[in-house]
PDB file of C-alpha atoms in Angstrom:
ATOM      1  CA  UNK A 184      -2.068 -23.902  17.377  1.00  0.00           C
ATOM      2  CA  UNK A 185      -2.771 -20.532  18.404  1.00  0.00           C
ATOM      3  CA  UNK A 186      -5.943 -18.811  19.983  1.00  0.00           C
ATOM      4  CA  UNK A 187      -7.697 -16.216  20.333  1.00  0.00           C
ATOM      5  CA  UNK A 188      -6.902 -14.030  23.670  1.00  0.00           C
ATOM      6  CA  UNK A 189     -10.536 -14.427  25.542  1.00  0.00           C
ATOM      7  CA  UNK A 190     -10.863 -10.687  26.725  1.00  0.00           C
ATOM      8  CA  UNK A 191     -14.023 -11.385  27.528  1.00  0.00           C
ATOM      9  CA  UNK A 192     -13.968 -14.179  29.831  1.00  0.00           C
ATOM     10  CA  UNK A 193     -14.866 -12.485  33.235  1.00  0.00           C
ATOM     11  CA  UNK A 194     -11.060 -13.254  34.768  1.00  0.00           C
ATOM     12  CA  UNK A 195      -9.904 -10.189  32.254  1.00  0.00           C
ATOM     13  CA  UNK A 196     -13.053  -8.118  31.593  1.00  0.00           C
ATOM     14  CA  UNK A 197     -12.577  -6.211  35.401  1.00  0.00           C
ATOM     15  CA  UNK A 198      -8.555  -5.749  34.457  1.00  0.00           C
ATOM     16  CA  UNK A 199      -9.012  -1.995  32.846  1.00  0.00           C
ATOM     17  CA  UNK A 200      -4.979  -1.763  32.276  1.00  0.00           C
ATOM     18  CA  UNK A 201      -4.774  -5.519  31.003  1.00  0.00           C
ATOM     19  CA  UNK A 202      -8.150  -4.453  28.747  1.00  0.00           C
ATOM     20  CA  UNK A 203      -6.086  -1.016  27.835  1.00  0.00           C
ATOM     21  CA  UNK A 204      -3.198  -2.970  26.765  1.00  0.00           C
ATOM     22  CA  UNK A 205      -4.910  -5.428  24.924  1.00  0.00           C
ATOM     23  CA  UNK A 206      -6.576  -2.687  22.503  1.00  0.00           C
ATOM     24  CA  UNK A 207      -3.166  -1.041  22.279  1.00  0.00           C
ATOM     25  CA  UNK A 208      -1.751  -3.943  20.875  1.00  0.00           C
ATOM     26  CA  UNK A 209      -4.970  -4.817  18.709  1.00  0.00           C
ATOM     27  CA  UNK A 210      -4.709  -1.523  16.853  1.00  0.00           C
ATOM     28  CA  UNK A 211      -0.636  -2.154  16.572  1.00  0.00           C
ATOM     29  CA  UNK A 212      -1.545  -5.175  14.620  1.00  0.00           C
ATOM     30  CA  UNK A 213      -4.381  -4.316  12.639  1.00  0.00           C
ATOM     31  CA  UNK A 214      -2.542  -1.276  11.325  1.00  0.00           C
ATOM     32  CA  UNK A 215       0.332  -3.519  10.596  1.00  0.00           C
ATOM     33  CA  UNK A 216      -2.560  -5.645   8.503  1.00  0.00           C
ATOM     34  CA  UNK A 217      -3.072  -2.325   6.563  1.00  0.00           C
ATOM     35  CA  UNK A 218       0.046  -1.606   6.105  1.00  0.00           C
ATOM     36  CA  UNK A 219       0.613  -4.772   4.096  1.00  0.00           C
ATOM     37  CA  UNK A 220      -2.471  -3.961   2.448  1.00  0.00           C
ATOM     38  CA  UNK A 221      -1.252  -0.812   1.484  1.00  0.00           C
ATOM     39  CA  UNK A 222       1.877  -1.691   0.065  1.00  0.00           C
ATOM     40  CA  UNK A 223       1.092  -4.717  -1.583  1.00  0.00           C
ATOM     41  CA  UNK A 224      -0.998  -2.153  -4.009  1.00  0.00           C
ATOM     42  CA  UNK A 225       1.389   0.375  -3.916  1.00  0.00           C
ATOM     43  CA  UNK A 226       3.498  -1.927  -5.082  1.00  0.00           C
ATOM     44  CA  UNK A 227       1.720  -2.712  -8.198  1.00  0.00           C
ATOM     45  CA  UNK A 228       1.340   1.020  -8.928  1.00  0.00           C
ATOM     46  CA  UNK A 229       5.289   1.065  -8.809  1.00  0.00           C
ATOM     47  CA  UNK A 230       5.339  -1.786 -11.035  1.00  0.00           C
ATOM     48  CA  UNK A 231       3.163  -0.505 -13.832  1.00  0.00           C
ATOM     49  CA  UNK A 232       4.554   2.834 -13.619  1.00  0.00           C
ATOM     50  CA  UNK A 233       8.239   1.730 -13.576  1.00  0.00           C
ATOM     51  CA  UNK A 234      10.813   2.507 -16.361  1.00  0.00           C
ATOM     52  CA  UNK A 235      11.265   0.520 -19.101  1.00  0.00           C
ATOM     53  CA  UNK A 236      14.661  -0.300 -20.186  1.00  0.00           C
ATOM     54  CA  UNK A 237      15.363  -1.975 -23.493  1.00  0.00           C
ATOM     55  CA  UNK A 238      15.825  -5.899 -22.935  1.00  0.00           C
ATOM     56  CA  UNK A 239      19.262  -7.205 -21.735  1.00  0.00           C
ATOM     57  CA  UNK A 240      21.190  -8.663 -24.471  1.00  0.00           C
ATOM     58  CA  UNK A 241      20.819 -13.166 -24.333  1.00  0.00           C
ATOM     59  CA  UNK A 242      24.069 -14.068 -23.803  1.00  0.00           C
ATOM     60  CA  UNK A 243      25.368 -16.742 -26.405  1.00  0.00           C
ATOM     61  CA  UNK A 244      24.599 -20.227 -25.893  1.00  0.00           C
ATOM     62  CA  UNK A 245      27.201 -22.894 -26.005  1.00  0.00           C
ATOM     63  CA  UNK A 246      26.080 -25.290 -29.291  1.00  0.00           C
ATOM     64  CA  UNK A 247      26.600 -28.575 -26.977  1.00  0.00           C
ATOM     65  CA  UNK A 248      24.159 -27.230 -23.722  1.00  0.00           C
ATOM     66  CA  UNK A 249      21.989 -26.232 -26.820  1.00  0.00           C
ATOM     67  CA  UNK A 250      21.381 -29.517 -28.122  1.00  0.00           C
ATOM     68  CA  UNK A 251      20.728 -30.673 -25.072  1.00  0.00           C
ATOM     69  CA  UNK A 252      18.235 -28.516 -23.857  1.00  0.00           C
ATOM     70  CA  UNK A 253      16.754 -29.621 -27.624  1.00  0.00           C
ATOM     71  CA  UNK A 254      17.082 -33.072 -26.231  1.00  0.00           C
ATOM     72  CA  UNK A 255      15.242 -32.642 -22.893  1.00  0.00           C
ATOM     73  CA  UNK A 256      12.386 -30.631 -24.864  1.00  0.00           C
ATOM     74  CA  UNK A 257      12.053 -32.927 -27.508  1.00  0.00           C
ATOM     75  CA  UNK A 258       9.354 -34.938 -25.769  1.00  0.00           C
ATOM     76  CA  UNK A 259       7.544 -32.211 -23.418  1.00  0.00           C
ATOM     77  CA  UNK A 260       3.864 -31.742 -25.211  1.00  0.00           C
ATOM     78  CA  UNK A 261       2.955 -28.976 -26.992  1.00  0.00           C
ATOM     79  CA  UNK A 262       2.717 -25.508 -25.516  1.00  0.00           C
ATOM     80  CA  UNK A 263      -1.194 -24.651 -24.620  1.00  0.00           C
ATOM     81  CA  UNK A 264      -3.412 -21.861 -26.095  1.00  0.00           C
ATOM     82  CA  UNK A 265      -2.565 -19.841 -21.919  1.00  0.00           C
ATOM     83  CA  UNK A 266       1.714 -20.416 -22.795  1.00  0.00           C
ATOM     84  CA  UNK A 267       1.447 -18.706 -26.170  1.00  0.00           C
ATOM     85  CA  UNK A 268      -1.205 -16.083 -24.428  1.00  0.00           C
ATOM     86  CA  UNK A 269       1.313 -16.078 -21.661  1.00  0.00           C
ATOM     87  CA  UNK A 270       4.768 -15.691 -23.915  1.00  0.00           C
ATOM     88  CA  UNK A 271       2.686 -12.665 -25.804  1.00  0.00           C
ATOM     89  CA  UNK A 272       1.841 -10.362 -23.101  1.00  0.00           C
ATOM     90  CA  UNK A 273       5.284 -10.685 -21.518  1.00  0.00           C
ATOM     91  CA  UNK A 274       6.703 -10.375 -24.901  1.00  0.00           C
ATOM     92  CA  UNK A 275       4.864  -7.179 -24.931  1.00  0.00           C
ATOM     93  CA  UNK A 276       5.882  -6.033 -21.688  1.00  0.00           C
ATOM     94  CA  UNK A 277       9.998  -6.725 -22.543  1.00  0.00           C
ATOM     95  CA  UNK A 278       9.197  -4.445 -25.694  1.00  0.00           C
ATOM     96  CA  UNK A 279       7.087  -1.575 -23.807  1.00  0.00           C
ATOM     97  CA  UNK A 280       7.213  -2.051 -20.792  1.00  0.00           C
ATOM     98  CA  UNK A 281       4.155  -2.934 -18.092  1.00  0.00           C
ATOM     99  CA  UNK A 282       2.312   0.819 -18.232  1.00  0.00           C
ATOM    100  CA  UNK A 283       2.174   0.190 -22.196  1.00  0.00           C
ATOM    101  CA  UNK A 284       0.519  -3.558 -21.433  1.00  0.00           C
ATOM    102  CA  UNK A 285      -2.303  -2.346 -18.957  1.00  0.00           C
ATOM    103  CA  UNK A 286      -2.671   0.672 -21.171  1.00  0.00           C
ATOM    104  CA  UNK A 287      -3.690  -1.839 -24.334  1.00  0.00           C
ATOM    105  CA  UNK A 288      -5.554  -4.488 -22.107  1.00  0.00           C
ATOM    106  CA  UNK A 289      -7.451  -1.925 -19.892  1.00  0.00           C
ATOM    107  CA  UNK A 290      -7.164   1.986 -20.458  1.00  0.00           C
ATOM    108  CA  UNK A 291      -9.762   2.775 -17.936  1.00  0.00           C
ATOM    109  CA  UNK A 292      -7.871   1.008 -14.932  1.00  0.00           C
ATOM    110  CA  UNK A 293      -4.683   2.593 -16.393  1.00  0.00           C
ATOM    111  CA  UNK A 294      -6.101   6.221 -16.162  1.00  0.00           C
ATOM    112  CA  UNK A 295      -7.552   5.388 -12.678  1.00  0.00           C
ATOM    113  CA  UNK A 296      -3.991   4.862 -11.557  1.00  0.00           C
ATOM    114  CA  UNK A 297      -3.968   8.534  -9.501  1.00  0.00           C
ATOM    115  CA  UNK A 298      -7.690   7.639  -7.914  1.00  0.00           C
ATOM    116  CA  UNK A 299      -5.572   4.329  -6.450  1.00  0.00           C
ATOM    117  CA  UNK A 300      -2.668   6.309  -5.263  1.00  0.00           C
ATOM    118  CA  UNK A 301      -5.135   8.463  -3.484  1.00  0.00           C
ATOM    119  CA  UNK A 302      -6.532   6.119  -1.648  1.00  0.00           C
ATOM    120  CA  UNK A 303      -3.969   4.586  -0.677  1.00  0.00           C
ATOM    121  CA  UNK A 304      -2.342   8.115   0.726  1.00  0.00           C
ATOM    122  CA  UNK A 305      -5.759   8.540   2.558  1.00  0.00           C
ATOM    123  CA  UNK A 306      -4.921   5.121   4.089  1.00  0.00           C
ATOM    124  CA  UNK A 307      -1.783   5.691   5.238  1.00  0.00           C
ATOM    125  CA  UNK A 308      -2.528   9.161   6.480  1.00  0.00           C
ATOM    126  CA  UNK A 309      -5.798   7.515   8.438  1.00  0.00           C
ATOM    127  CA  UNK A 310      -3.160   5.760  10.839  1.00  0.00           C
ATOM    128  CA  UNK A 311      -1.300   8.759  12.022  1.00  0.00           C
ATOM    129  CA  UNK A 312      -5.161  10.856  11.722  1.00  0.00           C
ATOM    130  CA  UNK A 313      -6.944   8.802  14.489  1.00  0.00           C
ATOM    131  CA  UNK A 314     -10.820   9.004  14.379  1.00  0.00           C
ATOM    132  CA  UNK A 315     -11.328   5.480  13.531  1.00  0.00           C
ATOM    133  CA  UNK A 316     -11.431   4.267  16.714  1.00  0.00           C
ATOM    134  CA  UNK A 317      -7.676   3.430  16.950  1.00  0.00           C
ATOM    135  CA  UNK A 318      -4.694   4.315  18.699  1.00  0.00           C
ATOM    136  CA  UNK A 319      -3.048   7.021  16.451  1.00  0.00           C
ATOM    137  CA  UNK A 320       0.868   6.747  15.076  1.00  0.00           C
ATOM    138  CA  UNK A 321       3.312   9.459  16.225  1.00  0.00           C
ATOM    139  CA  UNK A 322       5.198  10.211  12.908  1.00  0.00           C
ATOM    140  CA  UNK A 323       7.922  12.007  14.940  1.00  0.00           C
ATOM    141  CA  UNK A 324       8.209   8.354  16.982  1.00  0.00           C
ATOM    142  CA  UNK A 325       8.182   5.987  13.795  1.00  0.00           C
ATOM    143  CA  UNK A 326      10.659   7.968  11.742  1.00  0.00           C
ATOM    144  CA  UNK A 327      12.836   9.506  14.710  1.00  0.00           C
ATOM    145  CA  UNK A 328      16.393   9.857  13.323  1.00  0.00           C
ATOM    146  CA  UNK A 329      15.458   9.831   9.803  1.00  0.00           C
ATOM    147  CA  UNK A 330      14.397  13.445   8.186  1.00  0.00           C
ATOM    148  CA  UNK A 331      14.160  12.475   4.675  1.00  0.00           C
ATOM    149  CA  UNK A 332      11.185  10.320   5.380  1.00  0.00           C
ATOM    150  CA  UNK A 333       9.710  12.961   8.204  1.00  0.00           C
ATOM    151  CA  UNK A 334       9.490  15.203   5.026  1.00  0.00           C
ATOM    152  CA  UNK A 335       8.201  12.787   2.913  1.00  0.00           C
ATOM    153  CA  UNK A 336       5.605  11.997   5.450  1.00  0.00           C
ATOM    154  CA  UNK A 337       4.814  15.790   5.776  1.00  0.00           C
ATOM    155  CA  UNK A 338       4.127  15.561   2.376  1.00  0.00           C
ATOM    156  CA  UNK A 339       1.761  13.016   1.710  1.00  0.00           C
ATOM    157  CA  UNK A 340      -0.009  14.591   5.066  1.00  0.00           C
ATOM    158  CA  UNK A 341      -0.600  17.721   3.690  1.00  0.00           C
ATOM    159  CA  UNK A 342      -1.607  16.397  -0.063  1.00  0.00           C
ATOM    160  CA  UNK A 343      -4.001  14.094   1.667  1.00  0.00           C
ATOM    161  CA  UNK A 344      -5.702  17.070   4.014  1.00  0.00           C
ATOM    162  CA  UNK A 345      -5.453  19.557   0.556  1.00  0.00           C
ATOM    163  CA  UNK A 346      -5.832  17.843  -2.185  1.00  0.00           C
ATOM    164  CA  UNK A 347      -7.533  14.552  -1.311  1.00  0.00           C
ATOM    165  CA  UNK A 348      -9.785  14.956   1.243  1.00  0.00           C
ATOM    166  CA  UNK A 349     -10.471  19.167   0.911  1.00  0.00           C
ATOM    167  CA  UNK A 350      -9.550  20.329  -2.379  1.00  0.00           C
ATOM    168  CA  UNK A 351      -7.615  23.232  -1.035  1.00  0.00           C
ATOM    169  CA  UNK A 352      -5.349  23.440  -3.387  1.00  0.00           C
ATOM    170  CA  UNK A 353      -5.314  26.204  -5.938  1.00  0.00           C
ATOM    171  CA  UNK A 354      -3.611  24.638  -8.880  1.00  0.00           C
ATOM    172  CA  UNK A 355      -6.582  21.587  -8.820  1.00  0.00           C
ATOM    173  CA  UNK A 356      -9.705  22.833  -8.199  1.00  0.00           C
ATOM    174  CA  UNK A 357     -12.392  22.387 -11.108  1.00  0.00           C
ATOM    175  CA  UNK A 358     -13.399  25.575 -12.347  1.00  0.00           C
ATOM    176  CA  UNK A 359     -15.977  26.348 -15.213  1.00  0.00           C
ATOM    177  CA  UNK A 360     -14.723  28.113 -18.349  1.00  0.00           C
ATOM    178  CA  UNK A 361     -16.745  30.066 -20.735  1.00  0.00           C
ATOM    179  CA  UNK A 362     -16.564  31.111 -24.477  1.00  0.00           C
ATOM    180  CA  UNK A 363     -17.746  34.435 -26.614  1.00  0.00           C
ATOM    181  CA  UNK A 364     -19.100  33.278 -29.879  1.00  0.00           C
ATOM    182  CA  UNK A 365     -18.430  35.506 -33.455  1.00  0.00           C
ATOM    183  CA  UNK A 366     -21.460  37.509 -32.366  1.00  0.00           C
ATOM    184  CA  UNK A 367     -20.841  38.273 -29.007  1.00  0.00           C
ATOM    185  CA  UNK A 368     -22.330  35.840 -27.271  1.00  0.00           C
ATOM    186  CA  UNK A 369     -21.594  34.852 -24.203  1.00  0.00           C
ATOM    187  CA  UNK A 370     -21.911  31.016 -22.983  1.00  0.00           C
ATOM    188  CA  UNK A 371     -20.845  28.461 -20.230  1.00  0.00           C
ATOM    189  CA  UNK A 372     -18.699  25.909 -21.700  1.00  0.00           C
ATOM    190  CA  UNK A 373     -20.247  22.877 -19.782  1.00  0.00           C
ATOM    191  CA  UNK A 374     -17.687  20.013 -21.421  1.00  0.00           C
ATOM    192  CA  UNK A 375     -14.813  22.658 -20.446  1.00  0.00           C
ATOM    193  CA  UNK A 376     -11.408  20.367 -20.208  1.00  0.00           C
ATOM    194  CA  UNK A 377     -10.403  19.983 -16.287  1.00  0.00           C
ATOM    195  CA  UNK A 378      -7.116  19.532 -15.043  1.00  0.00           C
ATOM    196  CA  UNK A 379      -5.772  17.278 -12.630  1.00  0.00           C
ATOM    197  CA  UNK A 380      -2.253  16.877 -11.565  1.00  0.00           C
ATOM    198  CA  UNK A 381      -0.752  13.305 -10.788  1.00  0.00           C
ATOM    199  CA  UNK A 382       1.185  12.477  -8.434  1.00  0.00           C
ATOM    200  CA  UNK A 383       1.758   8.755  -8.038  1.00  0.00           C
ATOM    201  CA  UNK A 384       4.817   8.978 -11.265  1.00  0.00           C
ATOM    202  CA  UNK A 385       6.649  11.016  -8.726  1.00  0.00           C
ATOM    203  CA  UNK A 386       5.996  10.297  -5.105  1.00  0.00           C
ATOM    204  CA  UNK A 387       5.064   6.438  -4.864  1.00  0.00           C
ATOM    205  CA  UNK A 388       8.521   5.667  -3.852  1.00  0.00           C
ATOM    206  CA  UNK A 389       8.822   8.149  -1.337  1.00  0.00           C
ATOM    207  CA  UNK A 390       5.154   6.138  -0.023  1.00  0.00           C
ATOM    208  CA  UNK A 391       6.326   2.751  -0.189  1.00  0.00           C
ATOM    209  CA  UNK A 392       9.847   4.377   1.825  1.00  0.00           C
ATOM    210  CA  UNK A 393       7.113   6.021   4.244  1.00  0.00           C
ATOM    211  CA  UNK A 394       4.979   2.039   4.357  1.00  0.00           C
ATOM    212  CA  UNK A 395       8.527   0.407   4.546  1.00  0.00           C
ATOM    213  CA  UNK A 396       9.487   2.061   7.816  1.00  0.00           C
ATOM    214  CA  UNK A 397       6.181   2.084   9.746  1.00  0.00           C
ATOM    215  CA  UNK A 398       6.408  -1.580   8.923  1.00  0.00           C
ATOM    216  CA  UNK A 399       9.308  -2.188  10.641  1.00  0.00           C
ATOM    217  CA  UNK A 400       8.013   0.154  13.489  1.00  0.00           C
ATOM    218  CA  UNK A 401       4.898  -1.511  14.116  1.00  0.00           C
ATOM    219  CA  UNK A 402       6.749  -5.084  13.863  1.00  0.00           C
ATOM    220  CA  UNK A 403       9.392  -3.672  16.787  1.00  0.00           C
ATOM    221  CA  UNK A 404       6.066  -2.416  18.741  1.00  0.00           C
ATOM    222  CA  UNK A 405       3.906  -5.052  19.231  1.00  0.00           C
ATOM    223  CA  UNK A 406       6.818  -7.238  19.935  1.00  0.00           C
ATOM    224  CA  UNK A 407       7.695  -4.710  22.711  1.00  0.00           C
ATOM    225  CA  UNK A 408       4.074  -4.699  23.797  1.00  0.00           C
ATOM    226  CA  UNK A 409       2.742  -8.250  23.932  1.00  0.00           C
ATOM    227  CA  UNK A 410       6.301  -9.320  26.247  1.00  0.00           C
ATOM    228  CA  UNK A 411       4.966  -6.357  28.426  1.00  0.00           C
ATOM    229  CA  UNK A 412       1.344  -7.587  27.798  1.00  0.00           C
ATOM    230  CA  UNK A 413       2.168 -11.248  29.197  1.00  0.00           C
ATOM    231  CA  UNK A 414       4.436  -9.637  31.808  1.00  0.00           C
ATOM    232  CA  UNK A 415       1.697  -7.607  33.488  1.00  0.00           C
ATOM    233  CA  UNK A 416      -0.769 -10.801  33.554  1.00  0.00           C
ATOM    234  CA  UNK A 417      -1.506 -12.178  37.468  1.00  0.00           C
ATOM    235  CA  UNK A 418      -1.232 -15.964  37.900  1.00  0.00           C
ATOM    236  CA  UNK A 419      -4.948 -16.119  37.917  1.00  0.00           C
ATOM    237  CA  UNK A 420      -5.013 -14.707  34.495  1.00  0.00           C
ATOM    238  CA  UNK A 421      -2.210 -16.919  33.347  1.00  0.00           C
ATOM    239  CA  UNK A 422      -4.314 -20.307  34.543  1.00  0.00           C
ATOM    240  CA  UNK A 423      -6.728 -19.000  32.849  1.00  0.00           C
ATOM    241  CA  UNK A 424      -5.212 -18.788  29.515  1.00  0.00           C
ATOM    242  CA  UNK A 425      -3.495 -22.204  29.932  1.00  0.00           C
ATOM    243  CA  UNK A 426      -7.029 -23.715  30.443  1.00  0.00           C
ATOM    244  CA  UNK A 427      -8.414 -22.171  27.793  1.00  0.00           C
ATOM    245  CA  UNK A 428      -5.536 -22.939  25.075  1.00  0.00           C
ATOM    246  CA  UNK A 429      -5.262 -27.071  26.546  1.00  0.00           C
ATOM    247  CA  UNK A 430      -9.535 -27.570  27.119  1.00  0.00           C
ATOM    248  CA  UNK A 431      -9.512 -31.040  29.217  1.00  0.00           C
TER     249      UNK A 431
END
């Protein structure tokens, strides 16, 4: 069973590069934690917003394998009020598809989709961003060799700065309207329709690419820095951490 490194037990609190190192690898893995976080709802997003096909053709099945499968379900008990809830919705979902589903069982959650996406752009931008007290990501490091996904990144930095965070961009900003009535008049139109574009329909693919790779970085990183963590530990440090882990 696994334990907690004791930074704070006096044999490590005087080490400044052991105490360095140890917050190096800290941030590594709680922006690897966010990163999961991240994806797992981007990944719902891209599962909503997916393409529905029409249903794949059953393929015929043979009379005898029929009957038995007859056979074997001729005694199971009858199917509860949650299997026939169950065999609707996903009867819905093989006819229209997921975004058609949420749209009929919640319409507000289904036009919140871009407000999700957002966030979860501001999240991912926050690693490579800093100011939150961690060690920042190096975009050019974690996608060095691979363009495509440099650009990508590029992107979703510049919509989170512009659109997200600022409002810099042109093309979104809320602007009041006005009307001239039959006499002349001259009004505000307070309930004026606002537009916003969405992007999720388009880029969450290129995100969850972007999530996918600094996955895979962050993995390769704090394996590389907790062997040179437990490299750079004196033997005093190393008794210390066998005590603690086997207490007598």
């Amino acid at each position: 069973m696994s334990k907690l490194f004791p930074k704070n037990h006096e044999a490590f609190v005087g080490d400044k590069s052991l105490q360095g190192k140890i917050k190096s690898l800290e941030d590594r893995i709680e922006q690897s934690y966010q990163v999961h976080q991240l994806m797992q709802s981007l990944q719902a997003i891209a599962e909503i917003i997916e393409p529905h096909s029409a249903p794949k053709q059953k393929l015929p099945i043979p009379p005898d394998l029929l009957a038995s499968f007859e056979e074997i379900l001729k005694d199971a008990p009858p199917p509860t009020q949650l299997d026939m809830d169950r065999e609707a919705i996903w009867g819905m979902v093989g006819r229209s598809g997921k975004m058609y589903v949420l749209a009929f069982l919640s319409p507000k959650l289904w036009q919140s989709l871009e407000v999700l996406f957002s966030g979860i752009v501001v999240g991912y931008i926050q690693m490579f961003a800093g100011g939150d007290g961690r060690s920042k990501l190096d975009y050019l490091r974690v996608f060095k060799g691979n363009e495509d996904l440099k650009v990508a990144h590029e992107k979703f930095d510049n919509l989170r700065n512009k659109q997200y965070a600022h409002k810099e961009l042109e093309h979104d900003r809320h602007r009041i309207s006005y009307f001239v009535d039959n006499q002349g008049g001259i009004a505000i139109d307070v309930d004026g329709a606002q537009h916003t574009r969405h992007y999720h329909l388009a880029l969450t693919m290129d995100l969850l690419r972007c999530l996918a790779e600094v996955s895979a970085y962050l993995k390769q990183d704090i394996k590389e820095r907790s062997e040179n963590l437990i490299k750079k530990l004196t033997e005093t440090e190393k008794l210390v951490l066998i005590e603690y882990a086997n207490p007598a």
